[in-house]
Amino acid sequence: MAELVTTREYTQFVTQPLSQNCDDIFKRRHHILIGISPFNSRFSDDYIYRLIGWAIREFDDVAVLLAGKEAANLLEALGTPRVKAERKVRKEVSRNRRSAEKALKAHGGDPKAIYTFSDFNDHPAYCNMRQEVKNAFLNEENFRNACLEMSHAAILGRARGTNTTLHTVSDEMLKIAVEYVIAELPFFIGASEILGVQETLLAYHKPWKLGERICLGEFSIRMRSNQGYLLVHETENLI
C-alpha cells in the first residue's frame, strides 16, 4: 500500500493524501473533485452538504463527479434488466445532482461544476485515457485481475445493500460490472486534464486498493503528475 502522508484534522473531516505528490497538490489547495457514488447510504443530503461546505472552505475551486450510465452495469450484473437498471441509475444520479447543486449554491460554489462520467464520452483527453485503461486491461493480466477484483467487491457490496442472496460471482457478471471501473479510472489518473484545470485531487471516503497499486507503479497505467487522490472521511469527534 502506498504510504499515506500527513493526516490532518478539520472541524469535521480527516484527510489522507495517497502519496507525497498528492500531499504536495493538497497543500496548494487549487482544486478538488468530490466523488459521489450512487446507491450509497453515506451520501445523504446532509452529508453532501457538509462535505461540499468543507471543500469550499479549504479549496480555491470545487467540482463534483457523479456516476455515468455505466453504473447500470453493476445492477445488470446482479440480474436487473438493462432498461430498469438504467432508469434506476438516472433517478439516483439525479438525486445526487440535486443534493450537490443545493450544497454548492448554499456555500457559494458553482452549481454547474457537477459532472458525470458520461459527460466526457466524446472528450479527447477522457477518450484517450479510457483507451489507455482498456489496453492495459486487455494486455496486462495483473491489471486485469486487479480491475476484476474491484468489480467483484462492488458486486458483493451492492448485493448486501439490496439484501440479494448471491452464492457466486460469475465471469459474465464480472465482465459486465468491470465496465464501470474502466469508465471511472480516467478520473483517478488524469481528471485535471479532462476538466481542464491546473491540478486536482479526486476525493473519496475510502481507499482504492487498485489506485494504491497504480500509485506504486505496479502497472503501465500512471497517475499524471498534476493529479492526486485524497481520502476524506468525517470524524465523530469535532475539534
Short mmCIF file of C-alpha atoms in Angstrom, two decimals:
data_model
loop_
_atom_site.label_atom_id
_atom_site.label_comp_id
_atom_site.label_asym_id
_atom_site.label_seq_id
_atom_site.Cartn_x
_atom_site.Cartn_y
_atom_site.Cartn_z
CA MET A 1 0.00 0.00 0.00
CA ALA A 2 1.23 3.48 -0.83
CA GLU A 3 2.29 5.49 2.20
CA LEU A 4 -0.44 7.83 3.45
CA VAL A 5 1.19 11.19 4.04
CA THR A 6 0.33 13.76 6.69
CA THR A 7 -3.02 13.18 8.36
CA ARG A 8 -4.76 16.49 9.07
CA GLU A 9 -7.87 17.09 11.17
CA TYR A 10 -10.52 19.68 10.41
CA THR A 11 -13.75 20.62 12.09
CA GLN A 12 -15.50 17.58 10.70
CA PHE A 13 -13.15 15.81 8.32
CA VAL A 14 -9.84 13.95 8.32
CA THR A 15 -7.79 13.83 5.12
CA GLN A 16 -5.09 11.44 3.92
CA PRO A 17 -3.27 12.05 0.63
CA LEU A 18 -2.32 8.86 -1.19
CA SER A 19 1.30 9.83 -1.88
CA GLN A 20 3.84 12.60 -1.42
CA ASN A 21 2.84 14.12 -4.75
CA CYS A 22 -0.82 14.01 -3.70
CA ASP A 23 0.17 15.74 -0.48
CA ASP A 24 2.00 18.47 -2.42
CA ILE A 25 -1.09 19.07 -4.55
CA PHE A 26 -3.22 19.13 -1.42
CA LYS A 27 -1.05 21.77 0.21
CA ARG A 28 -1.63 24.13 -2.73
CA ARG A 29 -5.44 23.75 -2.43
CA HIS A 30 -6.17 24.76 -6.04
CA HIS A 31 -8.93 22.32 -6.97
CA ILE A 32 -10.79 19.30 -5.61
CA LEU A 33 -13.10 16.87 -7.40
CA ILE A 34 -15.51 15.25 -4.97
CA GLY A 35 -16.63 11.75 -5.94
CA ILE A 36 -20.22 10.80 -5.08
CA SER A 37 -21.34 7.21 -5.57
CA PRO A 38 -24.91 6.19 -6.42
CA PHE A 39 -26.84 3.84 -4.15
CA ASN A 40 -24.54 4.61 -1.23
CA SER A 41 -26.31 5.49 2.01
CA ARG A 42 -23.34 7.59 3.11
CA PHE A 43 -24.22 10.23 0.53
CA SER A 44 -27.29 11.65 2.20
CA ASP A 45 -28.33 15.25 1.55
CA ASP A 46 -26.86 16.29 4.90
CA TYR A 47 -23.54 14.53 4.34
CA ILE A 48 -23.12 16.02 0.87
CA TYR A 49 -23.94 19.46 2.31
CA ARG A 50 -21.26 19.12 4.99
CA LEU A 51 -18.66 17.64 2.62
CA ILE A 52 -19.08 20.32 -0.02
CA GLY A 53 -19.09 23.01 2.66
CA TRP A 54 -15.76 21.73 3.96
CA ALA A 55 -14.31 21.57 0.43
CA ILE A 56 -15.33 25.13 -0.43
CA ARG A 57 -13.75 26.43 2.76
CA GLU A 58 -10.49 24.62 2.02
CA PHE A 59 -10.01 24.87 -1.77
CA ASP A 60 -9.96 27.61 -4.38
CA ASP A 61 -12.28 25.62 -6.64
CA VAL A 62 -14.62 22.68 -6.13
CA ALA A 63 -16.27 20.30 -8.59
CA VAL A 64 -18.37 17.16 -8.13
CA LEU A 65 -18.12 13.86 -10.02
CA LEU A 66 -21.20 11.65 -10.28
CA ALA A 67 -21.58 8.20 -11.80
CA GLY A 68 -22.20 7.79 -15.51
CA LYS A 69 -24.52 5.44 -17.32
CA GLU A 70 -22.01 2.61 -16.69
CA ALA A 71 -23.32 2.43 -13.11
CA ALA A 72 -26.22 0.47 -14.58
CA ASN A 73 -23.76 -2.32 -15.35
CA LEU A 74 -23.47 -3.16 -11.67
CA LEU A 75 -27.23 -3.54 -11.34
CA GLU A 76 -27.39 -5.51 -14.57
CA ALA A 77 -24.68 -7.85 -13.30
CA LEU A 78 -26.97 -8.66 -10.38
CA GLY A 79 -29.83 -9.52 -12.70
CA THR A 80 -31.70 -6.25 -13.11
CA PRO A 81 -32.95 -5.86 -16.72
CA ARG A 82 -30.94 -3.23 -18.60
CA VAL A 83 -33.80 -0.76 -19.13
CA LYS A 84 -34.80 -0.92 -15.47
CA ALA A 85 -31.17 -0.62 -14.33
CA GLU A 86 -30.65 2.49 -16.46
CA ARG A 87 -33.86 4.03 -15.09
CA LYS A 88 -32.74 3.40 -11.51
CA VAL A 89 -29.33 4.94 -12.18
CA ARG A 90 -30.84 8.05 -13.78
CA LYS A 91 -33.11 8.53 -10.79
CA GLU A 92 -30.32 8.07 -8.25
CA VAL A 93 -27.81 10.25 -10.10
CA SER A 94 -30.48 12.97 -10.40
CA ARG A 95 -30.95 12.81 -6.63
CA ASN A 96 -27.20 13.14 -6.09
CA ARG A 97 -27.09 16.06 -8.52
CA ARG A 98 -29.88 17.92 -6.71
CA SER A 99 -28.10 17.45 -3.39
CA ALA A 100 -24.79 18.68 -4.80
CA GLU A 101 -26.38 21.68 -6.54
CA LYS A 102 -28.12 22.70 -3.35
CA ALA A 103 -24.90 22.43 -1.34
CA LEU A 104 -22.80 24.30 -3.89
CA LYS A 105 -25.32 27.14 -4.03
CA ALA A 106 -25.61 27.33 -0.25
CA HIS A 107 -21.84 27.53 0.26
CA GLY A 108 -21.08 29.90 -2.61
CA GLY A 109 -19.73 27.35 -5.08
CA ASP A 110 -20.55 26.86 -8.75
CA PRO A 111 -23.70 24.71 -9.09
CA LYS A 112 -22.75 24.00 -12.70
CA ALA A 113 -19.49 22.30 -11.67
CA ILE A 114 -21.13 18.88 -11.50
CA TYR A 115 -20.14 16.17 -13.97
CA THR A 116 -20.83 12.54 -14.76
CA PHE A 117 -18.51 10.07 -16.47
CA SER A 118 -20.83 10.10 -19.47
CA ASP A 119 -20.46 13.86 -19.99
CA PHE A 120 -16.98 13.18 -21.37
CA ASN A 121 -17.68 10.31 -23.74
CA ASP A 122 -16.57 12.47 -26.68
CA HIS A 123 -13.85 14.40 -24.85
CA PRO A 124 -10.40 13.68 -26.37
CA ALA A 125 -8.50 13.53 -23.06
CA TYR A 126 -11.07 11.24 -21.46
CA CYS A 127 -11.29 9.01 -24.54
CA ASN A 128 -7.50 8.70 -24.71
CA MET A 129 -7.19 7.76 -21.05
CA ARG A 130 -10.09 5.36 -21.22
CA GLN A 131 -8.43 3.65 -24.17
CA GLU A 132 -5.19 3.55 -22.20
CA VAL A 133 -7.03 1.81 -19.37
CA LYS A 134 -8.77 -0.55 -21.77
CA ASN A 135 -5.50 -1.52 -23.45
CA ALA A 136 -3.91 -2.28 -20.08
CA PHE A 137 -6.98 -4.33 -19.13
CA LEU A 138 -6.72 -6.39 -22.32
CA ASN A 139 -2.94 -6.82 -22.33
CA GLU A 140 -1.79 -6.90 -18.69
CA GLU A 141 -3.00 -9.87 -16.69
CA ASN A 142 -2.14 -8.37 -13.30
CA PHE A 143 -4.01 -5.14 -14.10
CA ARG A 144 -6.98 -7.05 -15.48
CA ASN A 145 -7.15 -9.19 -12.34
CA ALA A 146 -6.96 -6.08 -10.13
CA CYS A 147 -9.87 -4.48 -12.01
CA LEU A 148 -11.91 -7.67 -11.76
CA GLU A 149 -11.18 -7.89 -8.03
CA MET A 150 -12.52 -4.35 -7.60
CA SER A 151 -15.62 -5.29 -9.60
CA HIS A 152 -16.08 -8.44 -7.52
CA ALA A 153 -16.06 -6.39 -4.32
CA ALA A 154 -18.51 -3.90 -5.83
CA ILE A 155 -20.93 -6.67 -6.82
CA LEU A 156 -20.82 -8.17 -3.32
CA GLY A 157 -21.31 -4.75 -1.75
CA ARG A 158 -24.30 -3.97 -3.93
CA ALA A 159 -25.78 -7.39 -3.19
CA ARG A 160 -25.50 -6.73 0.54
CA GLY A 161 -27.04 -3.29 0.09
CA THR A 162 -30.11 -4.77 -1.61
CA ASN A 163 -30.33 -7.90 0.58
CA THR A 164 -29.70 -10.02 -2.51
CA THR A 165 -28.60 -13.59 -1.88
CA LEU A 166 -25.54 -14.20 -4.02
CA HIS A 167 -23.96 -17.64 -3.96
CA THR A 168 -21.32 -16.97 -6.60
CA VAL A 169 -20.00 -14.18 -8.81
CA SER A 170 -19.71 -15.49 -12.35
CA ASP A 171 -17.23 -14.43 -15.02
CA GLU A 172 -20.12 -12.98 -17.02
CA MET A 173 -21.18 -10.82 -14.06
CA LEU A 174 -17.63 -9.52 -13.71
CA LYS A 175 -17.40 -8.82 -17.44
CA ILE A 176 -20.49 -6.61 -17.22
CA ALA A 177 -19.57 -4.85 -13.97
CA VAL A 178 -15.94 -4.09 -14.83
CA GLU A 179 -17.01 -1.51 -17.43
CA TYR A 180 -17.85 0.80 -14.53
CA VAL A 181 -14.27 0.54 -13.24
CA ILE A 182 -12.86 1.21 -16.69
CA ALA A 183 -15.09 4.28 -17.10
CA GLU A 184 -14.08 5.69 -13.71
CA LEU A 185 -10.31 5.17 -13.82
CA PRO A 186 -9.50 8.10 -16.17
CA PHE A 187 -10.65 10.46 -13.42
CA PHE A 188 -8.28 8.77 -10.98
CA ILE A 189 -5.26 9.07 -13.25
CA GLY A 190 -5.95 12.37 -15.03
CA ALA A 191 -9.07 14.31 -14.05
CA SER A 192 -7.13 17.58 -14.23
CA GLU A 193 -6.61 17.15 -17.97
CA ILE A 194 -10.21 16.07 -18.50
CA LEU A 195 -11.59 19.08 -16.61
CA GLY A 196 -9.03 21.50 -17.98
CA VAL A 197 -7.67 22.60 -14.61
CA GLN A 198 -4.08 23.14 -13.47
CA GLU A 199 -4.19 20.27 -10.98
CA THR A 200 -6.77 18.49 -8.88
CA LEU A 201 -7.39 15.89 -6.21
CA LEU A 202 -10.06 13.26 -6.61
CA ALA A 203 -11.61 12.95 -3.15
CA TYR A 204 -13.47 9.96 -1.77
CA HIS A 205 -14.20 8.48 1.64
CA LYS A 206 -12.47 5.12 1.22
CA PRO A 207 -9.15 3.91 -0.15
CA TRP A 208 -8.85 2.23 -3.53
CA LYS A 209 -6.64 -0.84 -3.44
CA LEU A 210 -6.41 -0.61 -7.23
CA GLY A 211 -5.47 3.07 -7.02
CA GLU A 212 -2.80 2.36 -4.43
CA ARG A 213 -1.26 -0.23 -6.74
CA ILE A 214 -1.33 2.23 -9.64
CA CYS A 215 0.44 4.76 -7.42
CA LEU A 216 3.08 2.16 -6.55
CA GLY A 217 3.84 1.68 -10.26
CA GLU A 218 2.68 -1.94 -10.50
CA PHE A 219 1.05 -1.39 -13.91
CA SER A 220 1.71 0.54 -17.09
CA ILE A 221 -1.11 2.91 -16.08
CA ARG A 222 0.27 6.02 -14.38
CA MET A 223 -1.33 8.81 -12.41
CA ARG A 224 -0.45 12.15 -14.00
CA SER A 225 1.88 14.45 -12.05
CA ASN A 226 -0.85 17.09 -11.68
CA GLN A 227 -3.39 14.54 -10.45
CA GLY A 228 -3.85 13.30 -6.89
CA TYR A 229 -6.13 11.25 -4.69
CA LEU A 230 -7.36 12.35 -1.28
CA LEU A 231 -9.03 10.12 1.26
CA VAL A 232 -11.61 12.26 3.10
CA HIS A 233 -13.73 10.94 5.92
CA GLU A 234 -15.85 12.51 8.56
CA THR A 235 -14.72 12.32 12.15
CA GLU A 236 -17.12 11.88 15.05
CA ASN A 237 -15.03 13.99 17.40
CA LEU A 238 -15.33 17.63 16.40
CA ILE A 239 -12.45 19.91 17.22
#
